[in-house]
CSV table of C-alpha atoms in Angstrom, one decimal:
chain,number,residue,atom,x,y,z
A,1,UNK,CA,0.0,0.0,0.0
A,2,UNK,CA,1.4,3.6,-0.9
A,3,UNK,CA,1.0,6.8,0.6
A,4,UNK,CA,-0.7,8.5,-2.3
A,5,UNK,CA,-2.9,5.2,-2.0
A,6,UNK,CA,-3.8,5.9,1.4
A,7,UNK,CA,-4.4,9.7,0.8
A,8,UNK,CA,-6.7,8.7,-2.3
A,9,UNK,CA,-8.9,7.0,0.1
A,10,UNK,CA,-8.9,9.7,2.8
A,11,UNK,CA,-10.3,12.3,0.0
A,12,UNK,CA,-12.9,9.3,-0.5
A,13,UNK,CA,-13.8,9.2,3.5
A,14,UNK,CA,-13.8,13.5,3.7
A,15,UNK,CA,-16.2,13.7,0.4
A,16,UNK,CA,-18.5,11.2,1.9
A,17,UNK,CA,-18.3,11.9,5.7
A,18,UNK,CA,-17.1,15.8,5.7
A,19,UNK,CA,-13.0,17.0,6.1
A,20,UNK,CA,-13.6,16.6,10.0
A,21,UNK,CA,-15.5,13.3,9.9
A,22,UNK,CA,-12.3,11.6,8.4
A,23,UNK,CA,-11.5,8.4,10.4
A,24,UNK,CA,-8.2,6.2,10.0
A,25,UNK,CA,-10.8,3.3,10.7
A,26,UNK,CA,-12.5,4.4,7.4
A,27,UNK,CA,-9.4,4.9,5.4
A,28,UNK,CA,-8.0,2.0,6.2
A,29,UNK,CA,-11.6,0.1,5.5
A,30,UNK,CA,-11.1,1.8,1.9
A,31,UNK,CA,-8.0,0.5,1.3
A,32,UNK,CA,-8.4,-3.2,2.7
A,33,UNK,CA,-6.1,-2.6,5.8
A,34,UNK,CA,-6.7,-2.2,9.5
A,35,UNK,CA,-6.2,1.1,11.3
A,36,UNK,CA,-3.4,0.5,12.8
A,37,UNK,CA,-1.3,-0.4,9.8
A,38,UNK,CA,-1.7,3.1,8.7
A,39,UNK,CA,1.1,4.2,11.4
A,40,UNK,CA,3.5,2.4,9.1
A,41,UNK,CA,2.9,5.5,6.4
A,42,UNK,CA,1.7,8.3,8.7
A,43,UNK,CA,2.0,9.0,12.2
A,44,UNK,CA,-1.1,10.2,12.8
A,45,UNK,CA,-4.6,11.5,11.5
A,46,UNK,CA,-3.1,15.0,11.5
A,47,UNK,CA,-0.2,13.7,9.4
A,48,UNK,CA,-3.0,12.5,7.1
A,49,UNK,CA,-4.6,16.1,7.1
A,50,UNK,CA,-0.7,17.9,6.5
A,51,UNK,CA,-0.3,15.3,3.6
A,52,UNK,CA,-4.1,16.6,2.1
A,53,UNK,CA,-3.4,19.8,2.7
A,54,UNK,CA,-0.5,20.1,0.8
A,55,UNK,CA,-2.0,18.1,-1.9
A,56,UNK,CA,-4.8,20.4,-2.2
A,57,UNK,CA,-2.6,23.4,-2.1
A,58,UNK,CA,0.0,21.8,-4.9
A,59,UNK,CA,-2.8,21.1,-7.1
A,60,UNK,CA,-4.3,24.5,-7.2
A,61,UNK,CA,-0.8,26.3,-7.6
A,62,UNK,CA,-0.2,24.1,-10.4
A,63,UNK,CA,-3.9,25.3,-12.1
A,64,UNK,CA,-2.7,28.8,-11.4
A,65,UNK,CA,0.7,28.5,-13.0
A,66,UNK,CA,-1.1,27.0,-16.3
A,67,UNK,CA,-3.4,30.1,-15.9
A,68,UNK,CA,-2.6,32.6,-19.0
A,69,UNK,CA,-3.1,36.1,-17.7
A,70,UNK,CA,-4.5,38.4,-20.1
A,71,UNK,CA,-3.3,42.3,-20.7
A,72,UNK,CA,-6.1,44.4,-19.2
A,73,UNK,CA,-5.9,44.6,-15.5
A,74,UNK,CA,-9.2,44.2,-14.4
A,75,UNK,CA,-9.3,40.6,-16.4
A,76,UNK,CA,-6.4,39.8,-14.3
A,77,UNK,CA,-8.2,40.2,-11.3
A,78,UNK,CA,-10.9,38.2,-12.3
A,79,UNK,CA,-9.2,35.3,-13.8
A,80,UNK,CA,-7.2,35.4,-10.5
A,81,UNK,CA,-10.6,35.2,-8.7
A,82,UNK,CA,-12.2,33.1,-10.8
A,83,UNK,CA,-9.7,29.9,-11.1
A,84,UNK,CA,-9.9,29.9,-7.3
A,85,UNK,CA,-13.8,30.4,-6.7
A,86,UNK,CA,-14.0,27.5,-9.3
A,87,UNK,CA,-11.0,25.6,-7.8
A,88,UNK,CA,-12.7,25.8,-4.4
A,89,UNK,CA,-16.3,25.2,-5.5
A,90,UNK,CA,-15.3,22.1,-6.8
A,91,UNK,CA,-14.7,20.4,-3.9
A,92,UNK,CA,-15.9,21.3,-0.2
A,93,UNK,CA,-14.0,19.0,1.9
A,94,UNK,CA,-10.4,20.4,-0.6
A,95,UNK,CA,-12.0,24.1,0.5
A,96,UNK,CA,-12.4,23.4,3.9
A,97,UNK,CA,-8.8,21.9,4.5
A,98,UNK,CA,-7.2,24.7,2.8
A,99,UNK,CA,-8.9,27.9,3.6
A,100,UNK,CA,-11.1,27.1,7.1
A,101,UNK,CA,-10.1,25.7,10.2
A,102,UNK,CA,-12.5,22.6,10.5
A,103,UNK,CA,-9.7,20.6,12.0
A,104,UNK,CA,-9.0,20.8,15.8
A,105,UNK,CA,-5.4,21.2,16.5
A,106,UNK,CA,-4.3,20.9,12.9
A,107,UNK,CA,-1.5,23.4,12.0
A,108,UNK,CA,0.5,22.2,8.4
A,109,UNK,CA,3.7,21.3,8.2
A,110,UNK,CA,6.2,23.6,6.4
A,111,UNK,CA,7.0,21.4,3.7
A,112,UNK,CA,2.9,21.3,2.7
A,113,UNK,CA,2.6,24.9,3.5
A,114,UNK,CA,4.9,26.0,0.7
A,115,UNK,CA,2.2,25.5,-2.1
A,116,UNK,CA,0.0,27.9,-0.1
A,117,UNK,CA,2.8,30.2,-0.1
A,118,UNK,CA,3.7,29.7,-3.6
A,119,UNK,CA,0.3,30.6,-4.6
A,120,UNK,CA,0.5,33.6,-2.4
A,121,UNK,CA,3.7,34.5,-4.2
A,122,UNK,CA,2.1,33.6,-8.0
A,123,UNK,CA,-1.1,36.1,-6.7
A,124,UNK,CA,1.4,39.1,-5.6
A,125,UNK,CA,3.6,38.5,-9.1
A,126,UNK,CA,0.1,38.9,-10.8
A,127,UNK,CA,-1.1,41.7,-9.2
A,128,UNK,CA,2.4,44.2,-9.3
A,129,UNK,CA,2.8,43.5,-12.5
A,130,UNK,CA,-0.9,45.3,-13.3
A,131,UNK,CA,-0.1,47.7,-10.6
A,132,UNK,CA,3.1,48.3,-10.1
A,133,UNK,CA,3.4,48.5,-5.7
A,134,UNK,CA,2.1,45.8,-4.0
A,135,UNK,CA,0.3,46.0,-0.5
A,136,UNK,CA,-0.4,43.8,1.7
A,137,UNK,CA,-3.6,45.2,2.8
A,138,UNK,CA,-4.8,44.9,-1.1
A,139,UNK,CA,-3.8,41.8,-0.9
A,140,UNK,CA,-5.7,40.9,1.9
A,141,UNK,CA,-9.0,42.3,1.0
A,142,UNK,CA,-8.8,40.5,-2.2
A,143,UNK,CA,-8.9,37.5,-0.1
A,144,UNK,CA,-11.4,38.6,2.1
A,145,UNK,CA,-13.8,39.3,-0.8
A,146,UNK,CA,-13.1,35.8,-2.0
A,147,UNK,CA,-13.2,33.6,1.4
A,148,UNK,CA,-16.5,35.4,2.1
A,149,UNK,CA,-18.2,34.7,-1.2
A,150,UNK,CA,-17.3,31.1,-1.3
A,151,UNK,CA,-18.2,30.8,2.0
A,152,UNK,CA,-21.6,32.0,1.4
A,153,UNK,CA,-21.8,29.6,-2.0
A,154,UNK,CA,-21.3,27.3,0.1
A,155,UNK,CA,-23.5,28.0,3.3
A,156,UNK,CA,-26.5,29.2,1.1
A,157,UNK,CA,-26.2,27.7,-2.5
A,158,UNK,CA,-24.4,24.9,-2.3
A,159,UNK,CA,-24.3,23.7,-6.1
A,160,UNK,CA,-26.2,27.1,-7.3
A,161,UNK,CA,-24.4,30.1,-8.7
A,162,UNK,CA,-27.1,32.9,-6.5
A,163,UNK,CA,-23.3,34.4,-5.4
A,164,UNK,CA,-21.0,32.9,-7.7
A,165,UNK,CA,-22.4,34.9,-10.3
A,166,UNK,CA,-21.0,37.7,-8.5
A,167,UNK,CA,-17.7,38.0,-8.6
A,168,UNK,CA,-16.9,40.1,-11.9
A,169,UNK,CA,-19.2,42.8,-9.8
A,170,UNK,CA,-17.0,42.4,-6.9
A,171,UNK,CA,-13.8,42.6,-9.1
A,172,UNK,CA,-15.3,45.8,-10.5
A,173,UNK,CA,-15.7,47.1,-7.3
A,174,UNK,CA,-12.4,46.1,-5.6
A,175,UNK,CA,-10.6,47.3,-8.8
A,176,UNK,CA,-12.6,50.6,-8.3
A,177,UNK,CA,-11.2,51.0,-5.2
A,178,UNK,CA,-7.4,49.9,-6.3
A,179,UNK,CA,-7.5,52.6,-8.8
A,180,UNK,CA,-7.8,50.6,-11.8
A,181,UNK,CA,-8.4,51.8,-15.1
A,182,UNK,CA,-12.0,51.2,-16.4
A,183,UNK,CA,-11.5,49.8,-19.7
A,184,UNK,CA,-13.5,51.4,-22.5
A,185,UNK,CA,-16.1,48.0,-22.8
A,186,UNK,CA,-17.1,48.8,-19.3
A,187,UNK,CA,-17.4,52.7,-19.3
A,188,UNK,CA,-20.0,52.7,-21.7
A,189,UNK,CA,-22.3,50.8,-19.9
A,190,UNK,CA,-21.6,47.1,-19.8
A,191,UNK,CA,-20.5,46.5,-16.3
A,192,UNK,CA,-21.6,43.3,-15.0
């Protein structure tokens, strides 16, 4: 049995039973061993989580390196938003391990924090490059705006698009409030 086996099955077990309802008894059930076998290839259910985490993380940096940014700068900000509300609509137990903290006690490891940090890095590379300076409190409330509309798809929609279908308008808005230039399409009247 391999790790990446293993960690298969625990995506299995969250996506049936929730992130925090994972169980090594149900793992191991999925991949035809008993729990404490598991130990062999992780020390504990919170090594399981680190190991997901970083997966999760890996996965969506590599989606965001693939992304090609186009030239205006409020298309940036959307394709930036966009590839992670889709990313983290796809998947609620992925969402919840990455961006909420649903697991007592859990705290990732270093080594499966980089991706997050990567992506942090691959965001702030994005967004000097359509303004120049890059401040940590823009970068937060881009964040903000997009934890608290996929939280809400998620709390109130689950599946729908009722908030989802906001986020060019809360692009708009944030890129308002950076200063970005309104490109000539959206002056005249076609803002979403």
């Amino acid at each position: 049995m391999t790790r990446a086996a293993i960690l298969d099955a625990a995506w299995e077990v969250a996506r049936a039973d929730g992130i925090a309802g994972l169980t090594l008894r149900a793992v191991a059930d999925r991949v035809g061993m008993r729990a404490p076998s598991l130990y062999s290839h992780f020390a504990s259910k919170l090594d399981i989580y680190d190991a997901m985490f970083g997966q999760a993380w890996q996965a969506y940096d590599e989606e965001l390196a693939a992304l090609e940014l186009p030239d205006e700068p409020r298309e940036v900000l959307r394709a930036l938003a966009r590839t992670f509300v889709d990313f983290a609509l796809a998947d609620l137990p992925r969402y919840q391990l990455m961006d909420q903290r649903v697991i007592a006690d859990f705290t990732p490891s270093p080594e499966n924090y980089a991706p997050a940090v990567r992506v942090l890095e691959r965001f702030r590379s994005a967004y000097a490059r359509i303004v120049g300076e890059v401040r940590d409190d823009d970068v937060d409330l881009f964040i903000v705006m997009l934890s608290g509309l996929i939280g809400t798809q998620w709390s109130n929609d689950p599946g729908g698009t009722r908030y989802v279908r906001q986020v060019d308008r809360l692009v708009d808005m944030l890129a308002d409030e950076f200063g970005l230039p309104v490109p000539a399409r959206l002056s005249q009247g076609e803002r979403s």
